[in-house]
Coordinates of C-alpha atoms in Angstrom, one line a residue:
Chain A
X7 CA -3.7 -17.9 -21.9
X8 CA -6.9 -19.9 -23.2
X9 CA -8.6 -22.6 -20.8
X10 CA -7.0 -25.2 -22.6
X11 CA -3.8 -23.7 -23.2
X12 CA -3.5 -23.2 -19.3
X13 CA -5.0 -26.6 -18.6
X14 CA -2.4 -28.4 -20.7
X15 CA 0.7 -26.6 -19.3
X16 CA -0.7 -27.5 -15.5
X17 CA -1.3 -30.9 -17.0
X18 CA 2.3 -31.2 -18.3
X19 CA 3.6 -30.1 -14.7
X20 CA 1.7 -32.3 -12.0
X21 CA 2.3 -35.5 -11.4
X22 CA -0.1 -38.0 -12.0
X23 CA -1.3 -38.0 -8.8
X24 CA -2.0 -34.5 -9.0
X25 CA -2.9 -34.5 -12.4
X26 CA -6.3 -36.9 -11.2
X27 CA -7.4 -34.9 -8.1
X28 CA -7.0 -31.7 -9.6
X29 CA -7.3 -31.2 -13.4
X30 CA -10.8 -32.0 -13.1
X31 CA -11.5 -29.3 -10.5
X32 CA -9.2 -26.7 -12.0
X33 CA -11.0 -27.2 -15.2
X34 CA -14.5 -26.7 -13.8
X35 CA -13.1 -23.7 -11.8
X36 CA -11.7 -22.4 -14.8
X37 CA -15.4 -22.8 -16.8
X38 CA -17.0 -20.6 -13.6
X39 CA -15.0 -17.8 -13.5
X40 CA -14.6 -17.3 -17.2
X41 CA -18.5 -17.1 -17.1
X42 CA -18.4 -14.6 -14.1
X43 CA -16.0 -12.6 -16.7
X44 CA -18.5 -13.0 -19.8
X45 CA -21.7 -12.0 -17.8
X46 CA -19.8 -8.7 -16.4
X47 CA -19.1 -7.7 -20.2
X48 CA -15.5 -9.4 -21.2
X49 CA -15.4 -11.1 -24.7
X50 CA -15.0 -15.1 -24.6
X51 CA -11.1 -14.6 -25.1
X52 CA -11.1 -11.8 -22.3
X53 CA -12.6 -13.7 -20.5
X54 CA -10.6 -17.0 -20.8
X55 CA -7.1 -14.6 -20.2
X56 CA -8.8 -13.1 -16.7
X57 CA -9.9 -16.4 -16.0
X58 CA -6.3 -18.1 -16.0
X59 CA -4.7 -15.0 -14.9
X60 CA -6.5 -14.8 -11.5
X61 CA -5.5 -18.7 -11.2
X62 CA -2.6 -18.2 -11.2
X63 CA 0.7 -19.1 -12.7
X64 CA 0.6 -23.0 -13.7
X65 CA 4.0 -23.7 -12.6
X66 CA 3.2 -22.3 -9.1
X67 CA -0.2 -24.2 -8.9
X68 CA 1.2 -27.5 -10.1
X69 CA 4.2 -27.2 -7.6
X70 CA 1.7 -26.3 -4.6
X71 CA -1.1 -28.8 -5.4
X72 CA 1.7 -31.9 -5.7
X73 CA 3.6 -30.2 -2.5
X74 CA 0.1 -31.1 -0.4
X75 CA -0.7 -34.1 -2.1
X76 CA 3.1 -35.4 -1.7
X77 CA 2.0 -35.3 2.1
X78 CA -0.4 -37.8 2.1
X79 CA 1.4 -39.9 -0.2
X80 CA 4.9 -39.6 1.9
X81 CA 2.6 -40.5 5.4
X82 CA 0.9 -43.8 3.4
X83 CA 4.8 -44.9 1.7
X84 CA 6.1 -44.7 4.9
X85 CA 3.8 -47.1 6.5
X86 CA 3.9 -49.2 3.6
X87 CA 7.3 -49.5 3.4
X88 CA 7.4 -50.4 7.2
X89 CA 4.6 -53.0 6.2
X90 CA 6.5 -54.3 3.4
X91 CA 9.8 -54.3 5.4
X92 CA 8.2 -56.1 8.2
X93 CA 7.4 -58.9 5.2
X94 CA 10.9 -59.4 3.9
X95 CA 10.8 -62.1 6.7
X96 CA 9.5 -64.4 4.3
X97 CA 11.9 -64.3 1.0
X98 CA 14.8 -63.2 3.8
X99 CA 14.4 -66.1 6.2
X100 CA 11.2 -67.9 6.2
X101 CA 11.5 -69.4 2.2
X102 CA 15.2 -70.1 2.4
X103 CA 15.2 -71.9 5.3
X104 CA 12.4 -74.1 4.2
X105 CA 13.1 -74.3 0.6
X106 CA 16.7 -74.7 0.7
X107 CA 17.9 -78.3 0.8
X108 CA 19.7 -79.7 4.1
X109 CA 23.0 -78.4 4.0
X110 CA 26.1 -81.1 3.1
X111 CA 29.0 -79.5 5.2
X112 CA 29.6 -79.0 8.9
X113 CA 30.2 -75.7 9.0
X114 CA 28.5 -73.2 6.9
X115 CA 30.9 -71.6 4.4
X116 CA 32.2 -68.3 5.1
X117 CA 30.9 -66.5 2.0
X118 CA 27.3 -67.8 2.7
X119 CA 27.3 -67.0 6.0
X120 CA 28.9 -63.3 5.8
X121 CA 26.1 -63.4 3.0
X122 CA 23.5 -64.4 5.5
X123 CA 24.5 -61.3 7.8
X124 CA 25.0 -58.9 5.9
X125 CA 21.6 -59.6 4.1
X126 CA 19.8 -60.4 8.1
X127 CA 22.3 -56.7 9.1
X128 CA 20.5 -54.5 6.0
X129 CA 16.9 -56.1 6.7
X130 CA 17.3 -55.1 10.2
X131 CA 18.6 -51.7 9.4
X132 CA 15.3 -51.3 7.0
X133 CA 12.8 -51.6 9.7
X134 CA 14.8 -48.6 11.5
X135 CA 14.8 -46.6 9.0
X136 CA 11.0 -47.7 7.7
X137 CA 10.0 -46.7 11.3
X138 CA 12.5 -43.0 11.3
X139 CA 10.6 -42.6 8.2
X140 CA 6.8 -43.2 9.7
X141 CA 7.8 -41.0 12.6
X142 CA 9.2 -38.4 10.4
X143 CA 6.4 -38.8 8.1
X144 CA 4.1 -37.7 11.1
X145 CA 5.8 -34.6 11.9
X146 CA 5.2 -30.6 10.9
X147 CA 8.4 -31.8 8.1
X148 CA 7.4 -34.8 6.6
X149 CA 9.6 -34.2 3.3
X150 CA 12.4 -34.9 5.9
X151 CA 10.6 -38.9 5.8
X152 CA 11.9 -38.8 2.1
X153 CA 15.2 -39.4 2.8
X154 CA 14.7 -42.1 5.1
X155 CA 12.2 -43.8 2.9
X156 CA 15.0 -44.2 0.2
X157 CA 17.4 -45.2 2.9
X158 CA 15.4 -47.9 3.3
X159 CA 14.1 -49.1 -0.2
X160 CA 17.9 -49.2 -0.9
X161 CA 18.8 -51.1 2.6
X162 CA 16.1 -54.1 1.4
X163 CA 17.4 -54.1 -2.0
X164 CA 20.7 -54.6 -1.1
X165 CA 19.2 -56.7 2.0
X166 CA 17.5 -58.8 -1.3
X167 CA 20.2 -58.9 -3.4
X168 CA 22.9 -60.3 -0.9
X169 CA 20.3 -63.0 0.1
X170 CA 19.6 -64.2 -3.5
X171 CA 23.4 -64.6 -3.6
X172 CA 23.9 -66.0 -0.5
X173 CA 20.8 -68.8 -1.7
X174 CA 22.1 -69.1 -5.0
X175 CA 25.7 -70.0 -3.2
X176 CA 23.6 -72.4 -1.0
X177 CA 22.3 -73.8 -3.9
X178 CA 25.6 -74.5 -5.6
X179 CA 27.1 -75.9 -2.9
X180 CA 24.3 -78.7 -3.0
X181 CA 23.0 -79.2 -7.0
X182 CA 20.6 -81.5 -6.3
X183 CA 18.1 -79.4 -5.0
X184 CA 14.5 -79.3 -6.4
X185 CA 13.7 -76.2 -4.9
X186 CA 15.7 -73.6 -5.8
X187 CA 13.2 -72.9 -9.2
X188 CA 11.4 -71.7 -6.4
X189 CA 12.7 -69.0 -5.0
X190 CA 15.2 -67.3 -8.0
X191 CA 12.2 -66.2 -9.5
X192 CA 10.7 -64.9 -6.4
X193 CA 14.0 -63.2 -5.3
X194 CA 13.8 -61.4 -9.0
X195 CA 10.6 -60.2 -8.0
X196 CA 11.4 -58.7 -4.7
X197 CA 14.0 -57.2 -6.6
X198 CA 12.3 -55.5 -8.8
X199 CA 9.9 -54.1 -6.7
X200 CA 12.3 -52.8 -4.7
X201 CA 14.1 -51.0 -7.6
X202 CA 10.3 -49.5 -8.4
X203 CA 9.6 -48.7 -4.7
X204 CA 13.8 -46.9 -4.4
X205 CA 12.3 -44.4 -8.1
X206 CA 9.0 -44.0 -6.7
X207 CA 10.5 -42.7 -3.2
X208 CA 12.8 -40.9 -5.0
X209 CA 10.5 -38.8 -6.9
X210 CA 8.5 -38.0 -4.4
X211 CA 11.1 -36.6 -2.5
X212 CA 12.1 -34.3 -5.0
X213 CA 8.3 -33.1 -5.3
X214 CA 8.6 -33.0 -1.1
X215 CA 11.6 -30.8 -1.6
X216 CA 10.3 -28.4 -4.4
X217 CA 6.9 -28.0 -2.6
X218 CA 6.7 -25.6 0.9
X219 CA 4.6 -27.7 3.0
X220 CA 2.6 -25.8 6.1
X221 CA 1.9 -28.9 7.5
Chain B
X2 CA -4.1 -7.3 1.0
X3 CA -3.5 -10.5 -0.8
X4 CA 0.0 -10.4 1.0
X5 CA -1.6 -10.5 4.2
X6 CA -3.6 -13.4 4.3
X7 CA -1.1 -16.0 3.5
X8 CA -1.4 -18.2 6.5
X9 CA -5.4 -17.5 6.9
X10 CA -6.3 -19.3 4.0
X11 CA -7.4 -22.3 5.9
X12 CA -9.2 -20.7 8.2
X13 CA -10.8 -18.6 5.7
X14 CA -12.1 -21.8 4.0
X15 CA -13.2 -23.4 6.9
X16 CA -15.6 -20.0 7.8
X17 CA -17.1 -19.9 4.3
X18 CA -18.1 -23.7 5.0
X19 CA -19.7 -23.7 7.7
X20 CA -22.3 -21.5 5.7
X21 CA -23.2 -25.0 4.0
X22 CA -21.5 -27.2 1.2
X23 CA -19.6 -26.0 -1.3
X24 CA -17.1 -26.2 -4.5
X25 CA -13.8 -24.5 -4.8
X26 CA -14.9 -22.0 -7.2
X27 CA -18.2 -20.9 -4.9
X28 CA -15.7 -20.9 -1.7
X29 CA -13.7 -18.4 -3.6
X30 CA -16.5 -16.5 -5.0
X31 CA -18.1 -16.4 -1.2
X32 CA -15.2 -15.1 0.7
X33 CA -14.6 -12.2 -2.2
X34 CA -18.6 -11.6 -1.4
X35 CA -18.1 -11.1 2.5
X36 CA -15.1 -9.4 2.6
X37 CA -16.9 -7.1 0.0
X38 CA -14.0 -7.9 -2.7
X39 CA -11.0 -7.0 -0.2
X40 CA -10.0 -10.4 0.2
X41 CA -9.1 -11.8 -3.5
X42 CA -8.2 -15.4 -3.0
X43 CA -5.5 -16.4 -5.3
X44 CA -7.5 -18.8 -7.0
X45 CA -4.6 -21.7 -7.5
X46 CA -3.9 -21.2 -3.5
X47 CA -7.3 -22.9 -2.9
X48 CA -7.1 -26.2 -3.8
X49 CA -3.8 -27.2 -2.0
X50 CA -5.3 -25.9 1.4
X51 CA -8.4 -27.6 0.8
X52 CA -6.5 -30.6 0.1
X53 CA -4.5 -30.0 3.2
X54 CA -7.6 -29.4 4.9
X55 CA -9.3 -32.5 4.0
X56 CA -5.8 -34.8 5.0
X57 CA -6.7 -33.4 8.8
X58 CA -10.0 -35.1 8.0
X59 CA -11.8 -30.7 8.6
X60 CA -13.4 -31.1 5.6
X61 CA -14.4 -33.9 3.3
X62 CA -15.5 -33.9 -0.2
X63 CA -17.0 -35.8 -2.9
X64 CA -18.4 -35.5 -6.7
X65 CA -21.6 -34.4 -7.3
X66 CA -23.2 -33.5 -10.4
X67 CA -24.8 -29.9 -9.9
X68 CA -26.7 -28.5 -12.9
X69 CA -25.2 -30.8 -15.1
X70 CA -21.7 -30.4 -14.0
X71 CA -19.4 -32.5 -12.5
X72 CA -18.3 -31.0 -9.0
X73 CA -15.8 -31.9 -6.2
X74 CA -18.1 -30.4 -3.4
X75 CA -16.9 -29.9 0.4
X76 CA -18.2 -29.6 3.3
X77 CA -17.4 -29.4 6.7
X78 CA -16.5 -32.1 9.3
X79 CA -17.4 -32.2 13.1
X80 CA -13.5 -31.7 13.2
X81 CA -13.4 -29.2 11.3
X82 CA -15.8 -26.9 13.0
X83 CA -13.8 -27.5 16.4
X84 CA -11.1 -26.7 14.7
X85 CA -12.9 -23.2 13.2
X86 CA -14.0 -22.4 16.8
X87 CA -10.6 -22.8 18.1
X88 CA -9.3 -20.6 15.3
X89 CA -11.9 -18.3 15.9
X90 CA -10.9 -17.9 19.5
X91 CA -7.7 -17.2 18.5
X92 CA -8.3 -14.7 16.3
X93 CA -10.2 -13.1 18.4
X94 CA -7.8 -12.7 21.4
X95 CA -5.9 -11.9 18.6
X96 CA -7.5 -8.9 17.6
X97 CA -8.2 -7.6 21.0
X98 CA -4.9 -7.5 21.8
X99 CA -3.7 -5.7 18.6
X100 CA -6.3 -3.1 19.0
X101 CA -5.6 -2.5 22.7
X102 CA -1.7 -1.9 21.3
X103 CA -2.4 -0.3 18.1
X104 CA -5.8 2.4 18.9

């Protein structure tokens, strides 16, 4: 296999991650030893083909390199998604209770309020798992973190999503709010960035789970 | 041979460092040279255990441009010769005990 040939293929198998730390390296790696090859007699193709060859198989490489890097990557997510869990105080509590107009009734309906705990239950549930996940991150195994860090992308999602509807059933209740522009938009948001932060996890799992990690 | 010395990579690495700064291709290229060709690195294995190397902060790298060329070059961190010592110490007690068996 040429340089470029074998360049492309690893290209075509790392993530992008691994595709920016290590193509560059690989490439220059590649350019030395097919020189060592040249100067000890081997034609440019020979030398290319010996070159790649003592590399190793791109496949193996690709899964290897991404295996190390998904490491590092799994240790940060897992801190993040604590961070990031630990912030959901704000659209969860903090903005609905100060954006929401003052409530009409006596007692708070019972869908809103099973809405309410069930959405305060799953955020609460998050941060346990965010910090299973940062403990698990930390360990000799931290492809076991993966798991938990989809656990809890999918715990605040739902966490979001019940929320929303619980404000959105606050809002009905009393239509003469002002306010509630402010925080549908918002709640989309969170949303969304959960549903990126649930694939991104999820990938990285799989790369944690394809890739023997020595720790 | 090349069986053998899964598992010694790192330690490998971090020994042909401590000789000064270097890039991945002139690590693999120095431990062929001092093992007078007996230990064949498989090239690709290199760059993960570097990479794994540098996340316990025993080396640390950054681009230079040598000759013209773009390289990632690494050298050792006060961490990571504690952590070559320590090996070393191992490997050593290692060895005596293995030749005390085996000879």
């Amino acid at each position: 296999m040429t340089i470029d040939a074998y360049l492309a293929e690893l290209e075509r198998r790392l993530s992008w991650t691994g595709r920016r730390r290590a193509l560059p390296e690989v490439k220059e790696h590649l350019r030395d030893a097919a020189s060592r090859h040249c100067e000890a007699g081997a034609s440019p193709f020979e030398a290319e083909e010996a070159a790649t060859r003592d590399f190793g198989p791109p496949g193996e490489v690709a899964r290897r390199v991404d295996g190390e890097l998904a490491v590092r990557e799994t240790r940060l997510a897992s801190v993040l998604a604590l961070v990031a869990t630990l912030t959901f105080v704000f659209p969860l509590y903090v903005i609905p209770e100060n954006t929401l107009p003052p409530a009409s009734w006596a007692e708070v309906p019972a869908d809103i309020h099973a809405l309410q705990r069930v959405s305060i239950g799953l955020w609460l549930l998050a941060g346990g798992l965010a910090v299973v996940s940062v403990l698990l991150a930390l360990t000799r195994r931290p492809q076991l973190a993966g798991p938990a860090l989809v656990a809890t992308a999918i715990a605040i999602t739902v966490a979001t999503a019940a929320g929303s509807a619980g404000a959105l059933r606050w809002i009905q209740e009393t239509p003469s709010n002002p306010n509630h522009f402010l925080s549908a938009p918002f709640a989309a948001l969170i949303l969304g960035a959960c549903v990126l932060a649930a694939l991104w996890a999820r990938s990285t799992r799989r790369r944690l789970a394809a890739a023997t990690v020595s720790g | 041979m090349n069986d053998r010395l899964r598992g010694h990579v790192d330690v490998l690495l971090l020994a042909a460092l401590e000789a000064g700064p270097a890039h991945g291709y002139g690590l693999a290229e120095l431990v062929r040279e001092r093992s007078a060709g007996a230990f064949d690195l498989p090239e690709g294995t290199i760059y993960p255990s570097l990479y794994r190397l540098e996340r316990k902060r025993f080396v640390a790298s950054r681009w230079k441009t040598v000759e013209g060329r773009r390289r990632r070059v690494y050298r050792l961190t006060a961490g990571g010769t504690q952590e070559l010592e320590r090996q070393r110490s191992e490997w050593r007690d290692f060895t005596r005990a293995m030749e005390a068996v085996v000879t």
